[in-house]
PDB file of C-alpha atoms in Angstrom:
ATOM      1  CA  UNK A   1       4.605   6.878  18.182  1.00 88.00           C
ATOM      2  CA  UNK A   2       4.976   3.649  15.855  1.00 89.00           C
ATOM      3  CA  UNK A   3       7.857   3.586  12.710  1.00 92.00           C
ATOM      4  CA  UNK A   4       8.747   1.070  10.553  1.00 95.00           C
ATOM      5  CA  UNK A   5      12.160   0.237   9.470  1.00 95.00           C
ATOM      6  CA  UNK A   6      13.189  -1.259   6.325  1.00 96.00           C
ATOM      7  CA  UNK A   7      16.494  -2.323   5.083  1.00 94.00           C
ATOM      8  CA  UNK A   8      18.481  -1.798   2.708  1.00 94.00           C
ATOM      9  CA  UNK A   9      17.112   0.730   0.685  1.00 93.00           C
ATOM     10  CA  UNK A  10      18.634  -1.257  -2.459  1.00 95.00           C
ATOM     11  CA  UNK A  11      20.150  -4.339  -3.367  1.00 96.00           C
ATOM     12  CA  UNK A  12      21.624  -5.649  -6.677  1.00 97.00           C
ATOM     13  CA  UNK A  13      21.635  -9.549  -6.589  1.00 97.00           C
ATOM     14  CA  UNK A  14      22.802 -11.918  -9.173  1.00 97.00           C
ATOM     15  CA  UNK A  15      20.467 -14.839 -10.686  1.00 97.00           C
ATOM     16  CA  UNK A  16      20.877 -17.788  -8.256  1.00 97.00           C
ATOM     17  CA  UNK A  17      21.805 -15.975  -5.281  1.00 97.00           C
ATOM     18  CA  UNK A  18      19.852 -15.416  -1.744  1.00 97.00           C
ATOM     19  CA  UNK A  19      17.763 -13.280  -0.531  1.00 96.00           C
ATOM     20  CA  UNK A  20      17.020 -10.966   2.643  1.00 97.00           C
ATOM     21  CA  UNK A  21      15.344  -8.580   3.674  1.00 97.00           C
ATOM     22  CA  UNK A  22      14.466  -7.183   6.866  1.00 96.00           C
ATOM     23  CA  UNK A  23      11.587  -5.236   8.436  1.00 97.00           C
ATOM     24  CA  UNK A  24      11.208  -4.291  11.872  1.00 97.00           C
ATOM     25  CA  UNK A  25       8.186  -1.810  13.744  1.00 97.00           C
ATOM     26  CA  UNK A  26       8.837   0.317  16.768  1.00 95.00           C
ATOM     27  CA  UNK A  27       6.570   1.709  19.411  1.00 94.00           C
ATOM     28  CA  UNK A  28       3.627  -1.126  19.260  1.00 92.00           C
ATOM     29  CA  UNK A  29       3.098  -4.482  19.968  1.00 90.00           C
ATOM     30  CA  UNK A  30       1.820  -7.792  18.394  1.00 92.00           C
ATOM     31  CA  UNK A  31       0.950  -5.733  14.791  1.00 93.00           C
ATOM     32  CA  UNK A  32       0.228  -7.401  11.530  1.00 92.00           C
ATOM     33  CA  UNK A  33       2.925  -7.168   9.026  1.00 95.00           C
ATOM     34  CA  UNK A  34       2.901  -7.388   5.547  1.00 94.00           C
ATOM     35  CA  UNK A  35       4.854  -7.695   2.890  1.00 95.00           C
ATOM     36  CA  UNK A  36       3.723  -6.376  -0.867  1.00 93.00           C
ATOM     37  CA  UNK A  37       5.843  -6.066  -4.131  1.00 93.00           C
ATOM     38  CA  UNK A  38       5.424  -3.791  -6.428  1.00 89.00           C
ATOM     39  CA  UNK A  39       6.509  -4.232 -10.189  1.00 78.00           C
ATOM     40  CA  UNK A  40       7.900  -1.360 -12.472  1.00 71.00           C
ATOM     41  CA  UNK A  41       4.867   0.787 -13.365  1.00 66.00           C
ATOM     42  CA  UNK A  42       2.503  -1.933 -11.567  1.00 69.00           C
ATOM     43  CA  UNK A  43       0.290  -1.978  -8.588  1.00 80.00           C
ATOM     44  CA  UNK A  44       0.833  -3.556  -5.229  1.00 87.00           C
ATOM     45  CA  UNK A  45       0.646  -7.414  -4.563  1.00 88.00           C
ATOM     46  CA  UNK A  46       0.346  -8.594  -1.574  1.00 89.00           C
ATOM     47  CA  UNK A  47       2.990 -11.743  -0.944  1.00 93.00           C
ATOM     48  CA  UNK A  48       2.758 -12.308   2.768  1.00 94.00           C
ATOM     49  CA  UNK A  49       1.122 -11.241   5.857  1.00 91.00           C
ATOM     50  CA  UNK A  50       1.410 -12.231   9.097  1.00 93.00           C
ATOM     51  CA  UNK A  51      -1.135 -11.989  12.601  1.00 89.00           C
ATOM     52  CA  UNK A  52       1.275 -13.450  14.860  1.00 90.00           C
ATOM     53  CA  UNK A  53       4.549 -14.988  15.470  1.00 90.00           C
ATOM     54  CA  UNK A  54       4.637 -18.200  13.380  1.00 83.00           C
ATOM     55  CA  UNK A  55       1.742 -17.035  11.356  1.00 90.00           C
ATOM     56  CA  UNK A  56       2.246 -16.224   8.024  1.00 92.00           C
ATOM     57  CA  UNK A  57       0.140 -16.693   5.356  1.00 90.00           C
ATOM     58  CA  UNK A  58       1.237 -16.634   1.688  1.00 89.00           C
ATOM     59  CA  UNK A  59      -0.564 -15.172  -0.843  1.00 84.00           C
ATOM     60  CA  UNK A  60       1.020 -15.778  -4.795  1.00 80.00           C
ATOM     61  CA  UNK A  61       2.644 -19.166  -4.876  1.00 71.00           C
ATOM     62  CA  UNK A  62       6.223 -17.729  -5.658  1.00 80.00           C
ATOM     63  CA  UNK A  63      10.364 -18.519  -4.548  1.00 90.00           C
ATOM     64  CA  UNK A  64      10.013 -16.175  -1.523  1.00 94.00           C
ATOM     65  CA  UNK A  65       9.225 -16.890   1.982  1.00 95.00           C
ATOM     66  CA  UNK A  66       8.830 -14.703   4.706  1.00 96.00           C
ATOM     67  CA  UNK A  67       9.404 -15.641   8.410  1.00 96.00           C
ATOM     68  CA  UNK A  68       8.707 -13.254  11.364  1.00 96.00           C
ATOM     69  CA  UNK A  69      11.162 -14.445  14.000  1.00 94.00           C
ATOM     70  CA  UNK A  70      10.295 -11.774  17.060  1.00 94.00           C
ATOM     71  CA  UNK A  71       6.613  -9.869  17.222  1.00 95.00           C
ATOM     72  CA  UNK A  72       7.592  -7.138  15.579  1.00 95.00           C
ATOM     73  CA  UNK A  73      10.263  -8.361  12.988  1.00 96.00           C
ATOM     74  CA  UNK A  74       9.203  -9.137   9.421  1.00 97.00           C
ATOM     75  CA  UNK A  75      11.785 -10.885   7.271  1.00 97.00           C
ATOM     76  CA  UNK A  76      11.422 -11.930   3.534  1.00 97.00           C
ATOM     77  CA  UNK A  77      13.692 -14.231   2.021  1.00 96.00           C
ATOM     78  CA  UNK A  78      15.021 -16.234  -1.040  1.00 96.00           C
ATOM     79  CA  UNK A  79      16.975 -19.514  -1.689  1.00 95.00           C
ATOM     80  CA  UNK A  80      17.602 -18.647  -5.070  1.00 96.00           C
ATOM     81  CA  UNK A  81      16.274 -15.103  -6.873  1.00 96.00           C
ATOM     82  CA  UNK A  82      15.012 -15.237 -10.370  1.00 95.00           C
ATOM     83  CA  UNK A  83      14.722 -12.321 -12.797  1.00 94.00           C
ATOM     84  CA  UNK A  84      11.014 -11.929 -12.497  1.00 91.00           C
ATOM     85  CA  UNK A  85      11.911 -11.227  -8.489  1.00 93.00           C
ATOM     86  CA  UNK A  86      12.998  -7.536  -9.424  1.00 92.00           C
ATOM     87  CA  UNK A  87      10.589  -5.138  -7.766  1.00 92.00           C
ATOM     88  CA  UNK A  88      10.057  -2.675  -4.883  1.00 93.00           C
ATOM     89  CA  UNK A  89       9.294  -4.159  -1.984  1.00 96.00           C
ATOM     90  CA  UNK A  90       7.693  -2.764   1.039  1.00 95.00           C
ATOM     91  CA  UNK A  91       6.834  -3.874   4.517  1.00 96.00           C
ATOM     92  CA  UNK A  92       3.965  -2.631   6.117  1.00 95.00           C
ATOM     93  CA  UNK A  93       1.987  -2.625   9.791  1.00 94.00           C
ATOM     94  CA  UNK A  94      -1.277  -2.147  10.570  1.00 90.00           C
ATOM     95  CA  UNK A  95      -3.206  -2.666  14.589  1.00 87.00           C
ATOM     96  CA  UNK A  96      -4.091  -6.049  15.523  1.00 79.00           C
ATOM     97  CA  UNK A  97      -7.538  -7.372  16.239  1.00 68.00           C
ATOM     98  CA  UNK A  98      -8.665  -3.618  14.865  1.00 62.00           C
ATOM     99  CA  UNK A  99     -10.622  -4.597  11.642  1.00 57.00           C
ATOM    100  CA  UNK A 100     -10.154  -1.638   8.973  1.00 64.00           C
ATOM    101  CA  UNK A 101      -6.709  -0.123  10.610  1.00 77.00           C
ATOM    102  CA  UNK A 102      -4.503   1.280   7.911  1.00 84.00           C
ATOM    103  CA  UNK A 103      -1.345  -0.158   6.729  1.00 89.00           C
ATOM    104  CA  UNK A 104       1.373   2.070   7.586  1.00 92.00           C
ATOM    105  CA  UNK A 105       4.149   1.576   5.318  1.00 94.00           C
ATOM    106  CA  UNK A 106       7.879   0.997   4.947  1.00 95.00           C
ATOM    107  CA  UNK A 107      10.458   3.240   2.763  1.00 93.00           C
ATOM    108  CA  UNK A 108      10.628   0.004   0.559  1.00 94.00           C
ATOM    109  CA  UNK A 109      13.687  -2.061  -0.760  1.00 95.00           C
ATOM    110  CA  UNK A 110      14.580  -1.716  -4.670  1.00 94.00           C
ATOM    111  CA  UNK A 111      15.848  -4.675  -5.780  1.00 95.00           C
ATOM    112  CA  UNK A 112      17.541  -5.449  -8.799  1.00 95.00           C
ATOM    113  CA  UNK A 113      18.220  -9.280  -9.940  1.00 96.00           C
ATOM    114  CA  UNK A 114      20.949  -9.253 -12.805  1.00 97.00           C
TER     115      UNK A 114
ATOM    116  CA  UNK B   1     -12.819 -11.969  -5.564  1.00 58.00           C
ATOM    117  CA  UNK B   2     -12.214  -8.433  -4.664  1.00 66.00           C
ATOM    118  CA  UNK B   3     -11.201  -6.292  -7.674  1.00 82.00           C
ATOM    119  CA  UNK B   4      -9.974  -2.197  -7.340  1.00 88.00           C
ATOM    120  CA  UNK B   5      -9.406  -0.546 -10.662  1.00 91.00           C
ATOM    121  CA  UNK B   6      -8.128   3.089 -11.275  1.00 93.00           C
ATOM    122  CA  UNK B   7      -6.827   4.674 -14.746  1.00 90.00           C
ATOM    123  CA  UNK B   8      -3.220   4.908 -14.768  1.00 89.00           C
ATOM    124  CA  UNK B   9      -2.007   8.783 -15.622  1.00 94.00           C
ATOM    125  CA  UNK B  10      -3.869  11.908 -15.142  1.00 96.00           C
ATOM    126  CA  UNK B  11      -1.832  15.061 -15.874  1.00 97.00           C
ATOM    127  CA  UNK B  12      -3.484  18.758 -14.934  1.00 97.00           C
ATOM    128  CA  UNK B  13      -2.089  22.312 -14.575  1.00 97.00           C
ATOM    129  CA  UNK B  14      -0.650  24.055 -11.607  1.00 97.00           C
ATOM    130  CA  UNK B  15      -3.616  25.734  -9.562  1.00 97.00           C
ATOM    131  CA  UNK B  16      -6.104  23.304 -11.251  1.00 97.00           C
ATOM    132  CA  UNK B  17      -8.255  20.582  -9.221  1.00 97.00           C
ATOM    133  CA  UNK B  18      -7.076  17.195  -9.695  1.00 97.00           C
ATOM    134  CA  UNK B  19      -9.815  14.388  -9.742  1.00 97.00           C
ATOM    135  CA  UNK B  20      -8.755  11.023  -9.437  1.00 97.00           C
ATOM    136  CA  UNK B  21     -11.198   8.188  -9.992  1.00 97.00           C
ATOM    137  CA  UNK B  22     -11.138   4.571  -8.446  1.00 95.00           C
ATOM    138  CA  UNK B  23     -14.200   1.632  -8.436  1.00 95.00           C
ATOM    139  CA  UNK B  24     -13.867  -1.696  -6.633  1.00 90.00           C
ATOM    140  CA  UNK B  25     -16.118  -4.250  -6.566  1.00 86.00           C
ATOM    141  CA  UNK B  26     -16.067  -5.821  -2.707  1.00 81.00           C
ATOM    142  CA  UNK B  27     -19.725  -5.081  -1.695  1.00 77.00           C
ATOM    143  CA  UNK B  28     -18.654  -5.749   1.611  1.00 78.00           C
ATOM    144  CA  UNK B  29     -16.021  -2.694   1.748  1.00 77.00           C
ATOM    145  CA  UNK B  30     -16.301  -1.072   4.968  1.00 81.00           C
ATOM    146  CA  UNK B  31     -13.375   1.394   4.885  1.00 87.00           C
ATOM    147  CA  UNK B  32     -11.544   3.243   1.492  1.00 91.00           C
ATOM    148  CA  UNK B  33      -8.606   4.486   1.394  1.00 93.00           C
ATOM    149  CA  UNK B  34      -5.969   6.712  -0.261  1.00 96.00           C
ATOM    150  CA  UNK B  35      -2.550   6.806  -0.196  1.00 96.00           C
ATOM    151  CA  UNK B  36       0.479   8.538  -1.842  1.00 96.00           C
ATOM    152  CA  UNK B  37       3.610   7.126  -3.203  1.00 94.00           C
ATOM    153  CA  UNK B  38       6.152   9.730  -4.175  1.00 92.00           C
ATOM    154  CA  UNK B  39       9.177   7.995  -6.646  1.00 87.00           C
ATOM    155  CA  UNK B  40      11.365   5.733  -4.751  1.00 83.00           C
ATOM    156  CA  UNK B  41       9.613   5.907  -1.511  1.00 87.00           C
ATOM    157  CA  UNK B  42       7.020   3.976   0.275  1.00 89.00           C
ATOM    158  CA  UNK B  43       3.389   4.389   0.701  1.00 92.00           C
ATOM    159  CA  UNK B  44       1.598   7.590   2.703  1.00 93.00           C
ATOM    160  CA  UNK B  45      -1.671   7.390   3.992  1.00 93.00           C
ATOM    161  CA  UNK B  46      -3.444  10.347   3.131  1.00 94.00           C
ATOM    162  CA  UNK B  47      -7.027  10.143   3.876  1.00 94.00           C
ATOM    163  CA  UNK B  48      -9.770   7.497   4.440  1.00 91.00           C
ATOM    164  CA  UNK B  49     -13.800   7.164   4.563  1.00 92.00           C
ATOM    165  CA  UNK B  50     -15.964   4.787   6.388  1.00 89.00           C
ATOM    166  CA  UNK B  51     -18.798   3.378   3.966  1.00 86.00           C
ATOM    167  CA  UNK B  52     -21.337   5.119   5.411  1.00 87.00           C
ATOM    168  CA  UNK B  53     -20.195   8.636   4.425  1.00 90.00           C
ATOM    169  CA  UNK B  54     -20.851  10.420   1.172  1.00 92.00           C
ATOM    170  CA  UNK B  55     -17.925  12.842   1.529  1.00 95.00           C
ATOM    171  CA  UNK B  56     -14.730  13.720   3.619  1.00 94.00           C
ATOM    172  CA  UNK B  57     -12.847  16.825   3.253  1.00 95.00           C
ATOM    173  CA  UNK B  58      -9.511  17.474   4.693  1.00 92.00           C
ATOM    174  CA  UNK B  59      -8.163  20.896   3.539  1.00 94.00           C
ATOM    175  CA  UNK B  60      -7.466  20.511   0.040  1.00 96.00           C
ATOM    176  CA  UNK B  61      -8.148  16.845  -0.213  1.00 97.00           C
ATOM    177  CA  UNK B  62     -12.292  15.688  -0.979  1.00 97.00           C
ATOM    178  CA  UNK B  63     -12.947  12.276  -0.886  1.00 97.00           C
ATOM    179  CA  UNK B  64     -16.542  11.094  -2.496  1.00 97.00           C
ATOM    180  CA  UNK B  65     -17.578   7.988  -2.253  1.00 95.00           C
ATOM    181  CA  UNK B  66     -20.682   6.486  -3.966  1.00 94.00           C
ATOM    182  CA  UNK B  67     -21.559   3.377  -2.303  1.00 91.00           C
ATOM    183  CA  UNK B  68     -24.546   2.255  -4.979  1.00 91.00           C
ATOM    184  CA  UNK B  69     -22.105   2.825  -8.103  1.00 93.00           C
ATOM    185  CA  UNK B  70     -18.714   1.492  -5.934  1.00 92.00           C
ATOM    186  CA  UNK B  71     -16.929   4.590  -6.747  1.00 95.00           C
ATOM    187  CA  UNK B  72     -14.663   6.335  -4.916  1.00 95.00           C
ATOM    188  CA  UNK B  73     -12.921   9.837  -6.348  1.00 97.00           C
ATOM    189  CA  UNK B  74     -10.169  11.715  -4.712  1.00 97.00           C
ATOM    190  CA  UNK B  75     -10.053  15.290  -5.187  1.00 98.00           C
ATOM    191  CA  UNK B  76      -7.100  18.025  -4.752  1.00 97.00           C
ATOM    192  CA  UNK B  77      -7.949  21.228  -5.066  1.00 97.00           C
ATOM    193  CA  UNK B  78      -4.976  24.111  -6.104  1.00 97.00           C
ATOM    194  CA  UNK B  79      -3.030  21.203  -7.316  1.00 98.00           C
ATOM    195  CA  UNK B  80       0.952  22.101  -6.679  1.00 97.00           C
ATOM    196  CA  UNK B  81       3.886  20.364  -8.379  1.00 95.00           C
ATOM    197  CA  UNK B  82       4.559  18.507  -5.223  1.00 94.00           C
ATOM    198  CA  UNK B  83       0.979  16.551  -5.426  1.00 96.00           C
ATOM    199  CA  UNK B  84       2.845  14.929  -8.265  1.00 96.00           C
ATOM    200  CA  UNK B  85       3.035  11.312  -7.277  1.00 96.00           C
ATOM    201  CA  UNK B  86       1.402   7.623  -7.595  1.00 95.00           C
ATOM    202  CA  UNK B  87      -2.363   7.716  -6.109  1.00 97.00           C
ATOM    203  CA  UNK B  88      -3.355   4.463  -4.882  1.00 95.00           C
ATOM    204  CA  UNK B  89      -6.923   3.637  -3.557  1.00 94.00           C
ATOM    205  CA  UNK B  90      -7.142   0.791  -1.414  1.00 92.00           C
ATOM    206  CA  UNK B  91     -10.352  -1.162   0.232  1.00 88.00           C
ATOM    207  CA  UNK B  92     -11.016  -2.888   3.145  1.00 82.00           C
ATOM    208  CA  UNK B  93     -14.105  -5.629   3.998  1.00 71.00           C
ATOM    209  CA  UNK B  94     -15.313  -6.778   6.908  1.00 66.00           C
ATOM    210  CA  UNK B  95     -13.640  -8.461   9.302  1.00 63.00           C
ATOM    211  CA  UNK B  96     -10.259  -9.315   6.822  1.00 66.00           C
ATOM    212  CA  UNK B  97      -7.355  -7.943   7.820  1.00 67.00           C
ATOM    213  CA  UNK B  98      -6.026  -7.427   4.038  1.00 76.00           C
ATOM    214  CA  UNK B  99      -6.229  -4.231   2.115  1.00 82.00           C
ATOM    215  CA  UNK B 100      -6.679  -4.761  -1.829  1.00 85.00           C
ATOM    216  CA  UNK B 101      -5.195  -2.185  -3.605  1.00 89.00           C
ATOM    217  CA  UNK B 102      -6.149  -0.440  -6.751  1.00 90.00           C
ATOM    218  CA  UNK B 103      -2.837  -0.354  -9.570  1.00 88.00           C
ATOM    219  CA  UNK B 104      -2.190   3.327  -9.282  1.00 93.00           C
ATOM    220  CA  UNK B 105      -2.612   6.521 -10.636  1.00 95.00           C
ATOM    221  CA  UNK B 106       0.111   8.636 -11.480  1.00 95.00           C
ATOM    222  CA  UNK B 107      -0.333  12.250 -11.046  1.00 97.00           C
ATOM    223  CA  UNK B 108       1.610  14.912 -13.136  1.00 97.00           C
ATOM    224  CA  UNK B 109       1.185  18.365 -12.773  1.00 97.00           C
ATOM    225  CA  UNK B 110       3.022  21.046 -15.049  1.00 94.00           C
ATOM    226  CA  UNK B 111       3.278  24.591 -14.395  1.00 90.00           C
TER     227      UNK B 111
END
């Protein structure tokens, strides 16, 4: 069976420092990956998915950038956070080439920028 | 573009039914979802519906979808303290690979 693993569960950064966060998917190959962010009391935005290795596309002009190093690692990172980057993040996967497969989701990072 | 909309709190008894309404606006949708998000944690799928169905059930969970109107409702029937949680619905078109998500409802039942 598939999982997802996200990590860390939390993180408290200061304004001005970097960013990383990790997401990696067991038990299939060549998935899509995502990455969404969701705001206190807010729905999900999507910020990044990605079909392949090297392909990312970026959906909110924003400081973050995402980069997917191996097929089935997902990472999302920062130069320099901002306030506004506060949020729960989550990675998700979802089957390749199979139009309308769910998005199977993360445990999500919390991060707090103070 | 693609727009999903749901009201943001619903609160109902123990043992009552829980209805929870969502409408989107993709004409295109070809699968609608619904997931779970209990605090802190990350999203569960809990059911789905191809477009071409008027109803799904799965044990206490009814999903209704009206394809004419865009509407999709999820109801739980014998609604227990541990249904309480964020509802999200989420739709799919054709051939994307994206999911656009609704903003949430969040469920609170009291005893």
């Amino acid at each position: 069976s598939q999982t997802i693993h996200q990590w860390p569960a939390t993180l408290v950064q200061p304004v001005g420092s970097p960013l990383s966060l990790e997401c990696t998917v067991e038990g299939t190959s060549n998935p899509n990956l995502y990455w969404y962010r969701q705001a206190a009391g807010r729905g999900l935005q999507l910020l990044f998915y990605s079909i392949g290795i090297d392909q990312i596309s970026s959906e909110v002009p924003q400081n973050l950038s995402a980069s997917r190093p191996q097929d089935r690692q997902f990472i999302l990172s920062s130069k320099k956070l901002l306030l506004s980057d506060s949020g729960f993040y989550l990675c998700a996967w979802s089957f390749r080439g199979s139009y309308n497969s769910p998005l199977h989701f993360g445990n999500g990072t919390r991060l707090t920028v103070t | 573009g693609e727009d999903v909309e749901q009201s943001l709190f619903l609160s109902v008894r123990e043992g009552d039914s829980s209805v929870i309404n969502c409408t989107y606006t993709d004409s295109s949708s070809t699968y609608l979802y619904w997931y779970k998000q209990e605090p802190g944690a990350g999203l569960q799928l809990l059911t789905y519906i191809f477009s071409n169905m008027d109803m799904k059930q799965d044990q206490r969970l009814t999903v209704l979808l009206n394809k004419k109107d865009k509407h999709l409702s999820l109801r739980i029937a014998d609604t227990q303290t541990g249904d309480s949680a964020i509802y999200f619905c989420a739709e799919i078109g054709s051939n994307t690979d994206k999911l656009i998500f609704g903003t949430g409802t969040r469920l609170q039942v009291f005893p």
